[in-house]
């Protein structure tokens, strides 16, 4: 079972409270699709992903980015049982979407970069460590139902 | 594969980091030690507490090497040959650790550059750091 210190909980709640889901979600997904282009394989139905400009102005990418962040919101609200909170999402990603779980970490890293760019110096090393621990738990929960 | 535009972008960004090499380098290292504590095992011979002289000095060396590599991207293997030998035969760092430092360098750049750390800049720097690490790990076996 994951043990969270009070400081870690506070850090993560604080980050989410400052996050604009409608802005950060799209930015993170756009970044993943641009920096790690192989992730585009899962979004063939999204239309034009031909270059960075196309990706950044693609409305389906933006909408999906918001969906992803609302998914993370659920993990934040259930920090003590992310494993079970994400059981169905894990099955969805493995059995219906067939996403290589190694890609979850890439999207997580891109979200971290978006948050870092937004928070600047207040995204200290300790805050980063707490945030990455949270994302590691999320990614691990999403990987669980892959058989 | 780096386009000419990306190579120029990489040089521009690293040139801006040279005057603040100590700040950027030490911050990236500190982030790595805090988020991935196992990386500290390679630094038992140094004082790596925040703001220590060792941390700032070591951080500066890393940023300067990255800046020099950026100006010689097409000849990275030759430029980095001494560093490559050093990492292979003396430091013998487990290769997965390069990715951890690379990630923390990206986070540091993002905090520093804010919106200017665009997705295109991020992609270019990530590719450069991967190429740089590959050269450093080349002689491992």
mmCIF file of C-alpha atoms in Angstrom:
data_model
loop_
_atom_site.group_PDB
_atom_site.id
_atom_site.type_symbol
_atom_site.label_atom_id
_atom_site.label_comp_id
_atom_site.label_asym_id
_atom_site.label_seq_id
_atom_site.Cartn_x
_atom_site.Cartn_y
_atom_site.Cartn_z
ATOM 1 C CA UNK A 1 0.000 0.000 0.000
ATOM 2 C CA UNK A 2 1.263 3.472 -0.824
ATOM 3 C CA UNK A 3 2.105 5.619 2.171
ATOM 4 C CA UNK A 4 1.746 9.378 1.713
ATOM 5 C CA UNK A 5 3.293 11.867 4.107
ATOM 6 C CA UNK A 6 1.229 14.931 5.024
ATOM 7 C CA UNK A 7 3.709 17.037 3.099
ATOM 8 C CA UNK A 8 3.267 14.931 -0.050
ATOM 9 C CA UNK A 9 -0.533 15.101 0.184
ATOM 10 C CA UNK A 10 -0.385 18.860 0.630
ATOM 11 C CA UNK A 11 1.982 19.247 -2.358
ATOM 12 C CA UNK A 12 -0.242 17.251 -4.668
ATOM 13 C CA UNK A 13 -3.476 18.954 -3.569
ATOM 14 C CA UNK A 14 -1.747 22.284 -4.033
ATOM 15 C CA UNK A 15 -0.622 21.479 -7.573
ATOM 16 C CA UNK A 16 -4.124 20.384 -8.570
ATOM 17 C CA UNK A 17 -5.700 23.452 -7.001
ATOM 18 C CA UNK A 18 -3.515 25.659 -9.202
ATOM 19 C CA UNK A 19 -4.054 23.574 -12.338
ATOM 20 C CA UNK A 20 -6.370 24.773 -15.084
ATOM 21 C CA UNK A 21 -7.524 21.416 -16.485
ATOM 22 C CA UNK A 22 -8.700 23.023 -19.730
ATOM 23 C CA UNK A 23 -5.206 24.398 -20.396
ATOM 24 C CA UNK A 24 -2.777 21.921 -18.838
ATOM 25 C CA UNK A 25 -4.492 18.793 -20.164
ATOM 26 C CA UNK A 26 -4.330 19.821 -23.822
ATOM 27 C CA UNK A 27 -0.768 21.119 -23.425
ATOM 28 C CA UNK A 28 0.441 17.845 -21.907
ATOM 29 C CA UNK A 29 -1.135 15.650 -24.582
ATOM 30 C CA UNK A 30 0.077 17.942 -27.395
ATOM 31 C CA UNK A 31 3.580 17.769 -25.954
ATOM 32 C CA UNK A 32 3.529 13.963 -25.790
ATOM 33 C CA UNK A 33 2.380 13.712 -29.406
ATOM 34 C CA UNK A 34 5.098 16.167 -30.531
ATOM 35 C CA UNK A 35 8.041 15.017 -28.396
ATOM 36 C CA UNK A 36 7.262 11.277 -28.705
ATOM 37 C CA UNK A 37 5.654 10.993 -32.136
ATOM 38 C CA UNK A 38 5.101 7.221 -31.911
ATOM 39 C CA UNK A 39 2.309 7.955 -29.412
ATOM 40 C CA UNK A 40 0.311 9.290 -32.379
ATOM 41 C CA UNK A 41 -0.462 5.691 -33.292
ATOM 42 C CA UNK A 42 -3.279 5.695 -30.738
ATOM 43 C CA UNK A 43 -4.939 8.767 -32.182
ATOM 44 C CA UNK A 44 -5.390 7.875 -35.852
ATOM 45 C CA UNK A 45 -9.028 8.991 -35.697
ATOM 46 C CA UNK A 46 -8.088 12.481 -34.495
ATOM 47 C CA UNK A 47 -7.377 13.863 -37.965
ATOM 48 C CA UNK A 48 -4.443 16.116 -38.764
ATOM 49 C CA UNK A 49 -1.414 15.373 -36.551
ATOM 50 C CA UNK A 50 1.044 16.095 -39.331
ATOM 51 C CA UNK A 51 3.247 18.606 -37.530
ATOM 52 C CA UNK A 52 3.534 20.539 -34.269
ATOM 53 C CA UNK A 53 1.244 23.371 -35.445
ATOM 54 C CA UNK A 54 -1.437 20.889 -36.541
ATOM 55 C CA UNK A 55 -1.243 19.027 -33.233
ATOM 56 C CA UNK A 56 -1.448 22.222 -31.177
ATOM 57 C CA UNK A 57 -4.532 23.433 -33.038
ATOM 58 C CA UNK A 58 -6.286 20.057 -33.211
ATOM 59 C CA UNK A 59 -9.573 20.302 -31.248
ATOM 60 C CA UNK A 60 -9.821 16.530 -30.652
ATOM 61 C CA UNK A 61 -6.372 16.492 -29.059
ATOM 62 C CA UNK A 62 -7.341 19.399 -26.832
ATOM 63 C CA UNK A 63 -10.619 17.767 -25.798
ATOM 64 C CA UNK A 64 -8.888 14.506 -24.995
ATOM 65 C CA UNK A 65 -6.242 16.294 -22.942
ATOM 66 C CA UNK A 66 -9.024 17.596 -20.707
ATOM 67 C CA UNK A 67 -10.435 14.055 -20.351
ATOM 68 C CA UNK A 68 -7.016 12.786 -19.219
ATOM 69 C CA UNK A 69 -6.718 15.467 -16.566
ATOM 70 C CA UNK A 70 -10.172 14.747 -15.184
ATOM 71 C CA UNK A 71 -9.021 11.138 -14.939
ATOM 72 C CA UNK A 72 -6.032 12.258 -12.855
ATOM 73 C CA UNK A 73 -8.400 14.302 -10.711
ATOM 74 C CA UNK A 74 -10.095 11.042 -9.702
ATOM 75 C CA UNK A 75 -6.764 9.631 -8.603
ATOM 76 C CA UNK A 76 -6.059 12.771 -6.579
ATOM 77 C CA UNK A 77 -9.451 12.489 -4.841
ATOM 78 C CA UNK A 78 -8.770 8.808 -4.012
ATOM 79 C CA UNK A 79 -5.071 8.924 -3.214
ATOM 80 C CA UNK A 80 -5.280 6.075 -0.748
ATOM 81 C CA UNK A 81 -6.751 3.649 -3.244
ATOM 82 C CA UNK A 82 -5.634 4.634 -6.712
ATOM 83 C CA UNK A 83 -5.204 0.965 -7.589
ATOM 84 C CA UNK A 84 -8.922 0.193 -7.339
ATOM 85 C CA UNK A 85 -10.057 3.598 -8.558
ATOM 86 C CA UNK A 86 -8.244 2.864 -11.820
ATOM 87 C CA UNK A 87 -9.132 -0.820 -12.242
ATOM 88 C CA UNK A 88 -11.637 -0.191 -15.019
ATOM 89 C CA UNK A 89 -9.460 2.422 -16.730
ATOM 90 C CA UNK A 90 -6.614 -0.078 -16.750
ATOM 91 C CA UNK A 91 -8.781 -2.713 -18.434
ATOM 92 C CA UNK A 92 -9.942 -0.099 -20.954
ATOM 93 C CA UNK A 93 -6.388 0.887 -21.881
ATOM 94 C CA UNK A 94 -5.209 -2.696 -22.216
ATOM 95 C CA UNK A 95 -8.136 -4.548 -23.740
ATOM 96 C CA UNK A 96 -9.926 -1.935 -25.750
ATOM 97 C CA UNK A 97 -7.333 0.730 -26.574
ATOM 98 C CA UNK A 98 -4.291 -1.620 -26.663
ATOM 99 C CA UNK A 99 -1.911 1.078 -25.443
ATOM 100 C CA UNK A 100 1.690 0.048 -24.722
ATOM 101 C CA UNK A 101 1.934 0.932 -21.019
ATOM 102 C CA UNK A 102 5.481 2.243 -21.435
ATOM 103 C CA UNK A 103 3.811 5.267 -23.034
ATOM 104 C CA UNK A 104 1.998 6.214 -19.802
ATOM 105 C CA UNK A 105 5.265 7.412 -18.314
ATOM 106 C CA UNK A 106 5.919 9.612 -21.343
ATOM 107 C CA UNK A 107 2.591 11.434 -20.979
ATOM 108 C CA UNK A 108 3.244 11.725 -17.227
ATOM 109 C CA UNK A 109 6.664 13.285 -17.933
ATOM 110 C CA UNK A 110 5.117 15.763 -20.373
ATOM 111 C CA UNK A 111 2.515 16.798 -17.794
ATOM 112 C CA UNK A 112 5.335 17.327 -15.288
ATOM 113 C CA UNK A 113 7.100 19.620 -17.767
ATOM 114 C CA UNK A 114 3.887 21.604 -18.399
ATOM 115 C CA UNK A 115 3.405 22.063 -14.652
ATOM 116 C CA UNK A 116 7.070 23.015 -14.189
ATOM 117 C CA UNK A 117 6.835 25.643 -16.943
ATOM 118 C CA UNK A 118 3.701 27.021 -15.293
ATOM 119 C CA UNK A 119 4.910 27.042 -11.688
ATOM 120 C CA UNK A 120 8.510 28.109 -12.335
ATOM 121 C CA UNK A 121 10.634 28.312 -9.215
ATOM 122 C CA UNK A 122 7.783 27.224 -6.923
ATOM 123 C CA UNK A 123 8.068 23.755 -8.518
ATOM 124 C CA UNK A 124 10.956 22.928 -6.185
ATOM 125 C CA UNK A 125 12.883 19.641 -6.086
ATOM 126 C CA UNK A 126 10.753 18.448 -3.123
ATOM 127 C CA UNK A 127 7.501 19.354 -4.876
ATOM 128 C CA UNK A 128 8.724 17.577 -8.029
ATOM 129 C CA UNK A 129 9.571 14.451 -6.017
ATOM 130 C CA UNK A 130 6.082 14.318 -4.433
ATOM 131 C CA UNK A 131 4.392 14.950 -7.785
ATOM 132 C CA UNK A 132 6.428 12.265 -9.560
ATOM 133 C CA UNK A 133 5.661 9.790 -6.789
ATOM 134 C CA UNK A 134 1.952 10.445 -7.381
ATOM 135 C CA UNK A 135 2.339 9.969 -11.143
ATOM 136 C CA UNK A 136 4.354 6.771 -10.598
ATOM 137 C CA UNK A 137 1.473 5.355 -8.532
ATOM 138 C CA UNK A 138 -1.014 6.393 -11.234
ATOM 139 C CA UNK A 139 1.060 4.783 -13.985
ATOM 140 C CA UNK A 140 1.506 1.616 -11.932
ATOM 141 C CA UNK A 141 -2.271 1.394 -11.361
ATOM 142 C CA UNK A 142 -2.916 1.812 -15.091
ATOM 143 C CA UNK A 143 -0.448 -0.989 -15.860
ATOM 144 C CA UNK A 144 -2.005 -3.465 -13.444
ATOM 145 C CA UNK A 145 -4.649 -5.030 -15.643
ATOM 146 C CA UNK A 146 -2.345 -5.878 -18.525
ATOM 147 C CA UNK A 147 -2.141 -9.640 -18.952
ATOM 148 C CA UNK B 1 17.593 12.703 -36.207
ATOM 149 C CA UNK B 2 18.014 16.439 -35.768
ATOM 150 C CA UNK B 3 16.943 18.962 -38.387
ATOM 151 C CA UNK B 4 19.038 22.078 -38.998
ATOM 152 C CA UNK B 5 16.375 24.201 -37.284
ATOM 153 C CA UNK B 6 16.561 21.951 -34.238
ATOM 154 C CA UNK B 7 20.367 22.119 -34.147
ATOM 155 C CA UNK B 8 20.199 25.953 -34.163
ATOM 156 C CA UNK B 9 17.545 25.938 -31.446
ATOM 157 C CA UNK B 10 19.699 23.638 -29.305
ATOM 158 C CA UNK B 11 22.754 25.910 -29.645
ATOM 159 C CA UNK B 12 20.646 28.990 -28.834
ATOM 160 C CA UNK B 13 19.217 27.452 -25.694
ATOM 161 C CA UNK B 14 22.513 26.080 -24.333
ATOM 162 C CA UNK B 15 24.345 29.336 -25.087
ATOM 163 C CA UNK B 16 21.802 31.058 -22.810
ATOM 164 C CA UNK B 17 22.541 28.521 -20.078
ATOM 165 C CA UNK B 18 26.312 29.106 -20.014
ATOM 166 C CA UNK B 19 26.190 32.246 -17.802
ATOM 167 C CA UNK B 20 23.920 30.416 -15.333
ATOM 168 C CA UNK B 21 25.619 27.025 -15.684
ATOM 169 C CA UNK B 22 26.070 26.589 -11.915
ATOM 170 C CA UNK B 23 22.413 27.368 -11.157
ATOM 171 C CA UNK B 24 20.982 25.184 -13.907
ATOM 172 C CA UNK B 25 23.389 22.285 -13.387
ATOM 173 C CA UNK B 26 23.102 22.155 -9.615
ATOM 174 C CA UNK B 27 19.303 22.435 -9.794
ATOM 175 C CA UNK B 28 19.048 19.548 -12.279
ATOM 176 C CA UNK B 29 21.254 17.383 -10.064
ATOM 177 C CA UNK B 30 19.321 18.306 -6.920
ATOM 178 C CA UNK B 31 16.030 17.443 -8.637
ATOM 179 C CA UNK B 32 17.472 14.093 -9.670
ATOM 180 C CA UNK B 33 18.759 13.270 -6.162
ATOM 181 C CA UNK B 34 15.415 14.251 -4.590
ATOM 182 C CA UNK B 35 13.106 12.485 -7.061
ATOM 183 C CA UNK B 36 15.326 9.442 -7.664
ATOM 184 C CA UNK B 37 17.283 8.887 -4.441
ATOM 185 C CA UNK B 38 19.166 5.860 -5.827
ATOM 186 C CA UNK B 39 21.167 8.251 -8.031
ATOM 187 C CA UNK B 40 22.878 9.560 -4.900
ATOM 188 C CA UNK B 41 24.818 6.297 -4.680
ATOM 189 C CA UNK B 42 27.229 7.614 -7.316
ATOM 190 C CA UNK B 43 28.106 10.696 -5.271
ATOM 191 C CA UNK B 44 29.127 9.353 -1.884
ATOM 192 C CA UNK B 45 32.477 11.098 -2.346
ATOM 193 C CA UNK B 46 30.913 14.576 -2.658
ATOM 194 C CA UNK B 47 28.810 16.891 -0.506
ATOM 195 C CA UNK B 48 25.607 17.059 -2.580
ATOM 196 C CA UNK B 49 23.463 18.978 -0.111
ATOM 197 C CA UNK B 50 21.496 21.863 -1.679
ATOM 198 C CA UNK B 51 23.677 24.866 -2.569
ATOM 199 C CA UNK B 52 26.906 23.053 -1.626
ATOM 200 C CA UNK B 53 30.088 24.012 -3.496
ATOM 201 C CA UNK B 54 30.477 20.463 -4.800
ATOM 202 C CA UNK B 55 26.957 20.439 -6.185
ATOM 203 C CA UNK B 56 27.366 23.816 -7.912
ATOM 204 C CA UNK B 57 30.782 22.900 -9.294
ATOM 205 C CA UNK B 58 29.610 19.557 -10.605
ATOM 206 C CA UNK B 59 26.438 21.044 -12.060
ATOM 207 C CA UNK B 60 28.490 23.661 -13.873
ATOM 208 C CA UNK B 61 30.717 20.987 -15.467
ATOM 209 C CA UNK B 62 27.690 19.143 -16.791
ATOM 210 C CA UNK B 63 26.082 22.240 -18.325
ATOM 211 C CA UNK B 64 29.386 23.321 -19.888
ATOM 212 C CA UNK B 65 29.844 19.882 -21.453
ATOM 213 C CA UNK B 66 26.292 20.021 -22.818
ATOM 214 C CA UNK B 67 26.896 23.501 -24.241
ATOM 215 C CA UNK B 68 30.119 22.384 -25.907
ATOM 216 C CA UNK B 69 28.427 19.314 -27.367
ATOM 217 C CA UNK B 70 25.638 21.535 -28.699
ATOM 218 C CA UNK B 71 28.151 23.557 -30.725
ATOM 219 C CA UNK B 72 29.644 20.329 -32.143
ATOM 220 C CA UNK B 73 26.572 18.182 -32.659
ATOM 221 C CA UNK B 74 27.779 16.598 -35.887
ATOM 222 C CA UNK B 75 30.994 15.440 -34.209
ATOM 223 C CA UNK B 76 29.622 14.408 -30.817
ATOM 224 C CA UNK B 77 31.513 11.097 -30.765
ATOM 225 C CA UNK B 78 34.879 12.821 -31.226
ATOM 226 C CA UNK B 79 34.116 15.810 -28.994
ATOM 227 C CA UNK B 80 32.903 13.608 -26.152
ATOM 228 C CA UNK B 81 35.520 10.838 -26.509
ATOM 229 C CA UNK B 82 37.346 11.637 -23.243
ATOM 230 C CA UNK B 83 34.058 11.960 -21.305
ATOM 231 C CA UNK B 84 32.831 8.769 -22.915
ATOM 232 C CA UNK B 85 35.925 6.851 -21.768
ATOM 233 C CA UNK B 86 35.576 8.357 -18.298
ATOM 234 C CA UNK B 87 31.928 7.276 -17.932
ATOM 235 C CA UNK B 88 32.650 3.782 -19.245
ATOM 236 C CA UNK B 89 35.857 2.823 -17.484
ATOM 237 C CA UNK B 90 35.857 4.888 -14.343
ATOM 238 C CA UNK B 91 32.359 6.005 -13.410
ATOM 239 C CA UNK B 92 30.534 2.906 -14.684
ATOM 240 C CA UNK B 93 27.092 4.404 -14.133
ATOM 241 C CA UNK B 94 24.131 2.117 -14.767
ATOM 242 C CA UNK B 95 22.855 3.350 -18.162
ATOM 243 C CA UNK B 96 19.244 3.870 -17.010
ATOM 244 C CA UNK B 97 20.435 6.775 -14.896
ATOM 245 C CA UNK B 98 21.190 8.953 -17.916
ATOM 246 C CA UNK B 99 17.463 9.154 -18.636
ATOM 247 C CA UNK B 100 16.769 10.260 -15.072
ATOM 248 C CA UNK B 101 19.220 13.161 -15.249
ATOM 249 C CA UNK B 102 17.988 14.058 -18.757
ATOM 250 C CA UNK B 103 14.418 14.289 -17.461
ATOM 251 C CA UNK B 104 15.502 16.526 -14.564
ATOM 252 C CA UNK B 105 17.448 18.752 -16.974
ATOM 253 C CA UNK B 106 14.251 19.153 -19.010
ATOM 254 C CA UNK B 107 12.248 20.025 -15.873
ATOM 255 C CA UNK B 108 14.885 22.589 -14.857
ATOM 256 C CA UNK B 109 14.793 24.174 -18.316
ATOM 257 C CA UNK B 110 10.975 24.272 -18.163
ATOM 258 C CA UNK B 111 11.004 26.046 -14.776
ATOM 259 C CA UNK B 112 13.587 28.470 -16.049
ATOM 260 C CA UNK B 113 12.176 29.190 -19.505
ATOM 261 C CA UNK B 114 8.418 28.905 -18.785
ATOM 262 C CA UNK B 115 6.349 29.321 -21.938
ATOM 263 C CA UNK B 116 9.538 29.691 -24.017
ATOM 264 C CA UNK B 117 10.194 25.999 -23.422
ATOM 265 C CA UNK B 118 7.844 25.188 -26.265
ATOM 266 C CA UNK B 119 6.967 21.622 -27.322
ATOM 267 C CA UNK B 120 9.311 22.035 -30.315
ATOM 268 C CA UNK B 121 12.186 23.193 -28.090
ATOM 269 C CA UNK B 122 11.406 20.351 -25.650
ATOM 270 C CA UNK B 123 11.530 17.783 -28.480
ATOM 271 C CA UNK B 124 14.830 19.152 -29.809
ATOM 272 C CA UNK B 125 16.529 19.204 -26.402
ATOM 273 C CA UNK B 126 15.194 15.747 -25.500
ATOM 274 C CA UNK B 127 16.607 14.342 -28.736
ATOM 275 C CA UNK B 128 19.930 16.070 -28.112
ATOM 276 C CA UNK B 129 20.172 14.762 -24.544
ATOM 277 C CA UNK B 130 19.401 11.227 -25.781
ATOM 278 C CA UNK B 131 22.137 11.475 -28.414
ATOM 279 C CA UNK B 132 24.569 12.897 -25.838
ATOM 280 C CA UNK B 133 23.810 10.080 -23.363
ATOM 281 C CA UNK B 134 24.176 7.466 -26.077
ATOM 282 C CA UNK B 135 27.699 8.705 -26.808
ATOM 283 C CA UNK B 136 28.554 8.718 -23.092
ATOM 284 C CA UNK B 137 27.333 5.125 -22.789
ATOM 285 C CA UNK B 138 28.905 3.963 -26.063
ATOM 286 C CA UNK B 139 31.994 2.338 -24.630
ATOM 287 C CA UNK B 140 30.171 0.581 -21.763
ATOM 288 C CA UNK B 141 30.466 -2.783 -23.487
#
